[in-house]
Every structure is written in structure tokens, then in C-alpha cells.
mmCIF file of C-alpha atoms in Angstrom:
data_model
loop_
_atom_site.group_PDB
_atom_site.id
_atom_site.type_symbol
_atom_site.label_atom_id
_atom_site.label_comp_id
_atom_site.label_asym_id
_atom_site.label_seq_id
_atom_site.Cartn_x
_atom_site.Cartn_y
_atom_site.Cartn_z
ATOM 1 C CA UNK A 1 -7.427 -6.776 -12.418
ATOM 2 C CA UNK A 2 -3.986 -5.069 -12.706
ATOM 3 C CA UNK A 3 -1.543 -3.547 -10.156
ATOM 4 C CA UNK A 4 0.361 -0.837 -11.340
ATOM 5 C CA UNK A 5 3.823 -0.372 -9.357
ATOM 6 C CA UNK A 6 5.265 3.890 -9.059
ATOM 7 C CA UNK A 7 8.003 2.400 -6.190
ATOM 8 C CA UNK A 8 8.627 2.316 -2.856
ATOM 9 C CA UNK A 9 5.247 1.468 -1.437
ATOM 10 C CA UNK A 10 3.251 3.243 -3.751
ATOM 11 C CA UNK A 11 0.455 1.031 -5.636
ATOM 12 C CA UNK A 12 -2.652 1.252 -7.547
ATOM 13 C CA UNK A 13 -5.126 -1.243 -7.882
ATOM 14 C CA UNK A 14 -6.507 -0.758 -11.373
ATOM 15 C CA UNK A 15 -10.053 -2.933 -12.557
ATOM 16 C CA UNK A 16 -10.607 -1.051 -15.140
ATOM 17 C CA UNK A 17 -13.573 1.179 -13.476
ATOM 18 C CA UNK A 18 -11.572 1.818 -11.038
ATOM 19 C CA UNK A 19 -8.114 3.102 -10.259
ATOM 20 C CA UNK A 20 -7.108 3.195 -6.547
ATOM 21 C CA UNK A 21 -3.645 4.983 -5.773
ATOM 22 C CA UNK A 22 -2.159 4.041 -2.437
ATOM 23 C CA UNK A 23 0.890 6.064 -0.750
ATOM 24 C CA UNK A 24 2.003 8.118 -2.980
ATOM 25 C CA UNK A 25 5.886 8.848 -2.790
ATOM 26 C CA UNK A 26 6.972 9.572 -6.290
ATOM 27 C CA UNK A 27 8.717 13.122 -7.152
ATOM 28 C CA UNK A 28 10.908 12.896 -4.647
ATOM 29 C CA UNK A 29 12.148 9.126 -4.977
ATOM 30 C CA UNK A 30 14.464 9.162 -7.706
ATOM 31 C CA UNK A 31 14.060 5.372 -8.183
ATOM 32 C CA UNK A 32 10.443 6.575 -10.129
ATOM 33 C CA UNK A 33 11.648 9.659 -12.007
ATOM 34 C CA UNK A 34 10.344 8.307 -15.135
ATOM 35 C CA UNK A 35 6.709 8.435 -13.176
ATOM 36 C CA UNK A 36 4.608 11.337 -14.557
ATOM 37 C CA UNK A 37 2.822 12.520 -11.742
ATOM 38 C CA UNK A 38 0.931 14.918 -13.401
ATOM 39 C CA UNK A 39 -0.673 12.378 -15.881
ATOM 40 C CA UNK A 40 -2.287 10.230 -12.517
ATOM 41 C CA UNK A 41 -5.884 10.200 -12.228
ATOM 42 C CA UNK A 42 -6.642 7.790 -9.503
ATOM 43 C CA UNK A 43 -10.366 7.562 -8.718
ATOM 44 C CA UNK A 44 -9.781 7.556 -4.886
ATOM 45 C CA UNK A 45 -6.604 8.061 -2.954
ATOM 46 C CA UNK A 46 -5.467 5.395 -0.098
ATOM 47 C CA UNK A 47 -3.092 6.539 2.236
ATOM 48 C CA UNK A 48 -1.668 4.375 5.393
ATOM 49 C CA UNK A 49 -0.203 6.515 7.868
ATOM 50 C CA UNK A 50 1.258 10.323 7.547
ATOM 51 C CA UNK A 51 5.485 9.523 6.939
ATOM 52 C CA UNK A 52 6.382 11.692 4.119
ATOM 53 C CA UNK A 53 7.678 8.854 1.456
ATOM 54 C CA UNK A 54 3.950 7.398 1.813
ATOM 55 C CA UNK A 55 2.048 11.066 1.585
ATOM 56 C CA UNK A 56 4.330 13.312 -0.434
ATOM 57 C CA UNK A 57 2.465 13.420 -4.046
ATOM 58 C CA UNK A 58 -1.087 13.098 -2.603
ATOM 59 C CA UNK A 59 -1.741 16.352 -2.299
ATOM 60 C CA UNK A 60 -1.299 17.424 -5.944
ATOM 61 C CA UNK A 61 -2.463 14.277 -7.194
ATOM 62 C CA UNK A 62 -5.325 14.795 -5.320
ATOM 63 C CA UNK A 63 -6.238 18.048 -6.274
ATOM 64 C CA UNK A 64 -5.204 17.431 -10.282
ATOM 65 C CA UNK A 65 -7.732 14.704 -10.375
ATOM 66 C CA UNK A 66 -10.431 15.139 -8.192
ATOM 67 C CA UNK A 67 -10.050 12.432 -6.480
ATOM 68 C CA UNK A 68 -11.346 11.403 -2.739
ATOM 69 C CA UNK A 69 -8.310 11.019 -0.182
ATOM 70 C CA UNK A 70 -8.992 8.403 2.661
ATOM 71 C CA UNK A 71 -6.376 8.059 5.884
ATOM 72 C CA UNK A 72 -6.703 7.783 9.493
ATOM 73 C CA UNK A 73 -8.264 10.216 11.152
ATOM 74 C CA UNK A 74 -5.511 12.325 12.014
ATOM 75 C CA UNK A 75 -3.727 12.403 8.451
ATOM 76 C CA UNK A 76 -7.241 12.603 6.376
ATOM 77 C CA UNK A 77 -7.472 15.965 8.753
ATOM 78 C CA UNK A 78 -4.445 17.010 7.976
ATOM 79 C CA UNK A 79 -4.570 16.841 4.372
ATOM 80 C CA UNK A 80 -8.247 18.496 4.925
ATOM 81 C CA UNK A 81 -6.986 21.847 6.402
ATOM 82 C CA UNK A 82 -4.014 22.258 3.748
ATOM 83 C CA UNK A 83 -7.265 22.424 1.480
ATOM 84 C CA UNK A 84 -7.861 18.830 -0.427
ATOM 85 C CA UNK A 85 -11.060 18.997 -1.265
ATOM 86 C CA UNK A 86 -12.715 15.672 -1.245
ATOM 87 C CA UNK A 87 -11.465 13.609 2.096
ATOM 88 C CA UNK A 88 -12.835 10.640 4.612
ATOM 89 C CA UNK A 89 -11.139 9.636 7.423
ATOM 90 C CA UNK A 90 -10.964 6.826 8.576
ATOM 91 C CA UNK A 91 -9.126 4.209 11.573
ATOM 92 C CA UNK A 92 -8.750 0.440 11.332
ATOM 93 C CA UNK A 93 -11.945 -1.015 11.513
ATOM 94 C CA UNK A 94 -13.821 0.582 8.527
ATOM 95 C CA UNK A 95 -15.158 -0.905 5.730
ATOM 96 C CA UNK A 96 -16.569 0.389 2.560
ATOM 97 C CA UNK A 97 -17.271 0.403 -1.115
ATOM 98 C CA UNK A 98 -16.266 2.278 -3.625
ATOM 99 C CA UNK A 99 -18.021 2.348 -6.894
ATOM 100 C CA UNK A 100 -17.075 3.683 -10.176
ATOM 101 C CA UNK A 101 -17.362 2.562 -14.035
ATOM 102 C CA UNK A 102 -19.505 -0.692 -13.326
ATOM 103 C CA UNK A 103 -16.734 -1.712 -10.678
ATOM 104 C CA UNK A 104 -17.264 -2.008 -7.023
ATOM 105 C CA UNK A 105 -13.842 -2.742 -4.259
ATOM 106 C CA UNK A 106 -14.578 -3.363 -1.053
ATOM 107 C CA UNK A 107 -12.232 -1.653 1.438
ATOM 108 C CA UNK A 108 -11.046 -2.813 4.887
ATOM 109 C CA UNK A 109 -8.743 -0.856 6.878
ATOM 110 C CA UNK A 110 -6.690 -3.077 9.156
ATOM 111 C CA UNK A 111 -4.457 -1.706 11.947
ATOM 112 C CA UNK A 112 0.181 -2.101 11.578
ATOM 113 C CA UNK A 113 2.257 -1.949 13.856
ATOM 114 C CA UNK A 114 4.484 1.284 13.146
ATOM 115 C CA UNK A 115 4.835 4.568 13.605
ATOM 116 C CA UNK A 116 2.536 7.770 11.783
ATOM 117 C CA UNK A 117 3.632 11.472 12.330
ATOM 118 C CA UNK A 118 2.782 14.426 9.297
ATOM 119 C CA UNK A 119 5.687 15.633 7.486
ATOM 120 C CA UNK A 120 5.482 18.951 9.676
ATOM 121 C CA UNK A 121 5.856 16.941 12.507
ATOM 122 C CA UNK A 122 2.740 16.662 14.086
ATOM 123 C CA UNK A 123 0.986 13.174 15.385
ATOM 124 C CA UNK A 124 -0.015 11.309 12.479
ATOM 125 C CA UNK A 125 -2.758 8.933 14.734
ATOM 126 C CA UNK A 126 -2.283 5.560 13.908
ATOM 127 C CA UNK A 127 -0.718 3.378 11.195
ATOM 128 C CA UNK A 128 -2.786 1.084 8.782
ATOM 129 C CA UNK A 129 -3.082 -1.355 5.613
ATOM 130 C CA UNK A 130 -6.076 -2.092 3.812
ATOM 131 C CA UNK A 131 -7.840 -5.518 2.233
ATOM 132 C CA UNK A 132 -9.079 -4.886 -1.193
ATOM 133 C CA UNK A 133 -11.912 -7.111 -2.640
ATOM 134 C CA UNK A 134 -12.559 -6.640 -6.365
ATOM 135 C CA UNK A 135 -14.474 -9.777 -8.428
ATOM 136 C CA UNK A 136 -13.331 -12.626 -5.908
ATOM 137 C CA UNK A 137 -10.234 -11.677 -5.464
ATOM 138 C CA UNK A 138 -8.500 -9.995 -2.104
ATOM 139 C CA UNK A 139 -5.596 -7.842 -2.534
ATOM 140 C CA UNK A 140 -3.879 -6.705 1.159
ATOM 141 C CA UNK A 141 -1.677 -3.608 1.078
ATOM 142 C CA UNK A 142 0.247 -3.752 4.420
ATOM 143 C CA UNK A 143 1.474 -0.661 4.578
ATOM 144 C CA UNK A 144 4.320 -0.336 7.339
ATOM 145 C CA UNK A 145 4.409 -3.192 9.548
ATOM 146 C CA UNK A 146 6.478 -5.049 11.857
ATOM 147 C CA UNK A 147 5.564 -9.050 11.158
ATOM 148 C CA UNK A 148 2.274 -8.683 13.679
ATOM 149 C CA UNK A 149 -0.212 -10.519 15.115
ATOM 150 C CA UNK A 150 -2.600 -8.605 12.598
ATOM 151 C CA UNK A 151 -1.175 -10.824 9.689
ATOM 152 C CA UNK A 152 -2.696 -14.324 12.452
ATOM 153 C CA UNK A 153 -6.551 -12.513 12.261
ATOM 154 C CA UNK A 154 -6.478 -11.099 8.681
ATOM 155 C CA UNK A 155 -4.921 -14.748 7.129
ATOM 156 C CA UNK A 156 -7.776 -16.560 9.281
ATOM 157 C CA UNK A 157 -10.889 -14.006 8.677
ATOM 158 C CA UNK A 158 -9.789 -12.947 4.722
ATOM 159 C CA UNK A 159 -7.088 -14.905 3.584
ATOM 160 C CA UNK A 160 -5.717 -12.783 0.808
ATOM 161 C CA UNK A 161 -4.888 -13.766 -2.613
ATOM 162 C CA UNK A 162 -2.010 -11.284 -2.829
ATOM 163 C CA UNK A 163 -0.309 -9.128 0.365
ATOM 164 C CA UNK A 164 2.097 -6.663 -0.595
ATOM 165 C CA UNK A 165 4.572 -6.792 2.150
ATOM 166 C CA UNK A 166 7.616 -4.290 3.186
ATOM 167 C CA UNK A 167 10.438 -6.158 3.327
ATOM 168 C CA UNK A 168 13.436 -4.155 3.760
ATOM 169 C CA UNK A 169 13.508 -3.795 7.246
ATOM 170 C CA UNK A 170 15.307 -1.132 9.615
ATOM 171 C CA UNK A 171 11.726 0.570 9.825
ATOM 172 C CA UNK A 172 9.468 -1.905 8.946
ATOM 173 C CA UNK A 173 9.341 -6.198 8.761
ATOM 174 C CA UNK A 174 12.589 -7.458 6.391
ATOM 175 C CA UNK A 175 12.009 -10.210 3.680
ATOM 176 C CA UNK A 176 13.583 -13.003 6.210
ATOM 177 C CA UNK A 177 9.996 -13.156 8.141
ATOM 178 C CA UNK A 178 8.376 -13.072 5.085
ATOM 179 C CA UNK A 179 7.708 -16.502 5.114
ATOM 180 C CA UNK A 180 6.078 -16.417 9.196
ATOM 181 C CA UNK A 181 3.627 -14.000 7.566
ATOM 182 C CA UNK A 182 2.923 -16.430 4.608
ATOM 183 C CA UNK A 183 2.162 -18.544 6.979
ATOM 184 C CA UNK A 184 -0.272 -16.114 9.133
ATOM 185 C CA UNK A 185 -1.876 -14.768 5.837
ATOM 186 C CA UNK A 186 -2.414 -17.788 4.074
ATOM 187 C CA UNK A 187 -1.249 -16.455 1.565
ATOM 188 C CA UNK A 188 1.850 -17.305 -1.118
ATOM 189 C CA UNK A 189 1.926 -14.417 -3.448
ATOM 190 C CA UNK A 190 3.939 -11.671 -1.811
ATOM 191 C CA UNK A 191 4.509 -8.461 -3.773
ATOM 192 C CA UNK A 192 7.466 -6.650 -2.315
ATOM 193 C CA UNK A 193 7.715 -2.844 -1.512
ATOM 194 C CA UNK A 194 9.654 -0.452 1.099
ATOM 195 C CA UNK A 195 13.116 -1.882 -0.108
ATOM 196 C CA UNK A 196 15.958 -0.535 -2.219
ATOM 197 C CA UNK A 197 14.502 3.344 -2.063
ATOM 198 C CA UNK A 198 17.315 4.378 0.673
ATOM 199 C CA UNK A 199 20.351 2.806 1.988
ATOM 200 C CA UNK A 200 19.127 1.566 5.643
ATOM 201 C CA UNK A 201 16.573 -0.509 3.250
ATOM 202 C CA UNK A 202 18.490 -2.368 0.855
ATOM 203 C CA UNK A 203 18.365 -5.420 0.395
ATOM 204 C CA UNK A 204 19.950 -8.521 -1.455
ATOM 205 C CA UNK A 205 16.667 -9.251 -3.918
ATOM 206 C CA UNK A 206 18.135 -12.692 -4.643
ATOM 207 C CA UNK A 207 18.622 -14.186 -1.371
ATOM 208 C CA UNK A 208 15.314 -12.593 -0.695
ATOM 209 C CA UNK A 209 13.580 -14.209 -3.536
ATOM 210 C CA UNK A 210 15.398 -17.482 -2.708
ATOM 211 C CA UNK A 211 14.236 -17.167 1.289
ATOM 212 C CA UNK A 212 10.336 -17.084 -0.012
ATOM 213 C CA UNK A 213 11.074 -19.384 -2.551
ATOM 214 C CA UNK A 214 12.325 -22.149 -0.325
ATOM 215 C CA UNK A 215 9.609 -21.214 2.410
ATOM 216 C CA UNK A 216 6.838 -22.467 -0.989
ATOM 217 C CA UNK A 217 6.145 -18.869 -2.002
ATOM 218 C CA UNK A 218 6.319 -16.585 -5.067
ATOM 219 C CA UNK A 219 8.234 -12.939 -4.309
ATOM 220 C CA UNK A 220 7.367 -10.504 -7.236
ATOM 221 C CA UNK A 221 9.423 -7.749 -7.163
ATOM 222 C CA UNK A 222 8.101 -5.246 -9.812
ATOM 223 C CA UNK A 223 10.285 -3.003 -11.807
ATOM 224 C CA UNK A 224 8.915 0.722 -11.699
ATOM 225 C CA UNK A 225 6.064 1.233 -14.086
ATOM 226 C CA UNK A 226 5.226 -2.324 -14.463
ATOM 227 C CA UNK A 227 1.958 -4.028 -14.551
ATOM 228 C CA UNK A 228 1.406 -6.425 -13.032
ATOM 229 C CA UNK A 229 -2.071 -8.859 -13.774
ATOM 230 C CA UNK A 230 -3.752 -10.626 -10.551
ATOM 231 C CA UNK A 231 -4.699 -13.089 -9.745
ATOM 232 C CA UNK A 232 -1.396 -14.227 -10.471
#
């Protein structure tokens, strides 16, 4: 499988049947301006929670492509009355398959411990992060998280082979507890996001890299565009 990487937390888990876009936040980061949005065709649309810089392109990308948009209950409405077409909410708890071009990923949404309000302002419900399963191997997109609890019951039940992790704090976990949630996960392939985009989130990538490092994991920190191919 590959994992394409359009910045800031925005992902898309690619096995070649399938292409599944999560959190889309690319026009408006200037970090991705090389991204053409309009040449996206995800086959399904995952979104975490309702912040604008994880929502902002679904909408278009969404309607350009046909694609079904899943989120928590409250954003997968929202997104439902501003007219996107094909939507399924959903809350932590949920699990599902999704099927395309002789692929099947199995999808479990997993609760994080942040904040979720629509860009207009109203209550976004609650925040998420999904497990991915695609031919053995389990991808977990953690959306935003404080280091929680969650990471103790997902490492023991699912173990993933890769977590994508924020780590550049203010809002969300920093890369210094990165290795506590190694630990939790079970996991030592971290692929950082939710760093660099804005000021309160930047971080030193070297002493970052080093902290993981010297904690016995690997810290991949992809540059815009790039592909990455897992397992790593």
C-alpha cells in the first residue's frame, strides 16, 4: 500500500483499488500550494472532527469526485445540509468495509480526546481517529489527540503497524510524548502530522526525530506530495 501526504493532517491511504482521503486542509495551507485539489479523486472521504484545517477542501473534493464523506454524526450532518451528496455518519465505535477495485479496508472509528466545532461555529459532536486494515496491515490515523488512554486499548486490541500522530502540540499531543504512545500502541513507526502549518505548532523536526529515535522508534516526517510505501 502507499500513503500519500497533502500536509498538515491530511492523508490518503492509497491500495491501489482504493484511495481514502482523510482531513482535507489543502487550499488554504500554503505549506501544500503545489497540491491540485481539483485533480483528487478519493474513493471515500474520512473526516475526524469539524475544525476547519481538517474539513476545508472536503466539500469540493467531495462533490468533484463523487465520493462518500464519513464523520461523526454531527459534522457528516453538517456537510449533508450544505448539499454533499453521498454521506454516513458515524461516532467512535463503528466499523465497516469499504470495497472498491478488488480492494477491501476495514474501518474503525476510535474516539480523541479534543475538541470538534463546524467552521460556522456550531457543535461539531465529538472528535475521532480511525484504524485502517488493508492486506494485514493496520494503519491508525489519530486525528487530534491529547496522548490518551485510547492509545492503552487500541495498542492492546489492534496494535497498529503505522499511527500517524500530531505532534506539534499547543492543540493537540507534541512529539516529546511520542514515545509514551509508542509504548501504548505498540507500535514504532510514527508518521508525523499537525506540526509546522502555523506558528503555535512548530516544532524543532530534529530534536523531534532524535526524541523517537532514542525512545527505539522511526519518525517519518513526509515532505508534501510524497509517497510514502507501508509497511515500512
Amino acid at each position: 500500500m502507499k500513503l500519500h501526504y497533502y500536509g498538515h493532517s491530511c492523508f490518503a491511504l492509497d491500495t491501489g483499488g482504493l484511495f481514502v482521503l482523510v482531513d482535507p486542509f489543502i487550499q488554504q495551507n500554503e505549506a501544500a500550494s503545489s497540491v491540485d485539489v481539483s485533480s483528487l479523486r478519493p474513493s471515500q472521504i474520512l473526516l475526524t472532527h469539524g475544525h476547519e484545517d481538517h474539513v476545508a477542501d472536503a466539500e469540493v473534493i467531495a462533490n468533484q469526485s463523487d465520493a462518500e464523506l464519513i464523520a461523526p454524526y454531527e459534522v457528516a450532518s453538517w456537510f449533508s445540509s450544505k448539499g454533499v451528496k453521498h454521506v454516513r455518519p458515524i461516532n467512535p465505535g463503528a466499523t465497516f468495509s469499504l470495497t472498491g477495485g478488488g480492494d477491501t479496508v476495514e474501518v474503525r472509528c476510535v474516539g480523541a480526546s479534543h475538541s470538534s466545532t463546524l467552521p460556522d461555529g456550531s457543535p461539531g459532536g465529538v472528535a475521532t481517529g480511525y484504524l485502517l486494515e488493508c492486506c494485514g496491515t493496520r494503519v491508525y490515523h489519530a486525528g487530534d489527540t491529547a496522548l490518551t488512554p485510547e492509545f492503552d486499548l487500541i495498542g492492546r486490541l489492534w496494535s497498529p503497524d503505522v499511527a500517524i500522530l500530531p505532534i506539534g502540540g499547543t492543540f493537540t499531543m507534541s512529539y516529546a510524548e511520542v514515545p509514551a504512545a509508542m509504548d501504548m500502541l505498540d507500535c514504532r513507526h510514527v508518521v508525523g502530522m499537525h506540526y509546522d502549518t502555523f506558528p503555535p505548532i512548530a516544532i524543532d523536526t530534529a530534536e523531534a526525530t532524535r526524541t523517537v529515535e532514542a525512545a527505539g522508534g522511526q519518525l517519518h516526517l513526509p515532505g508534501i506530495s510524497e509517497v510514502l510505501d507501508i509497511p515500512f
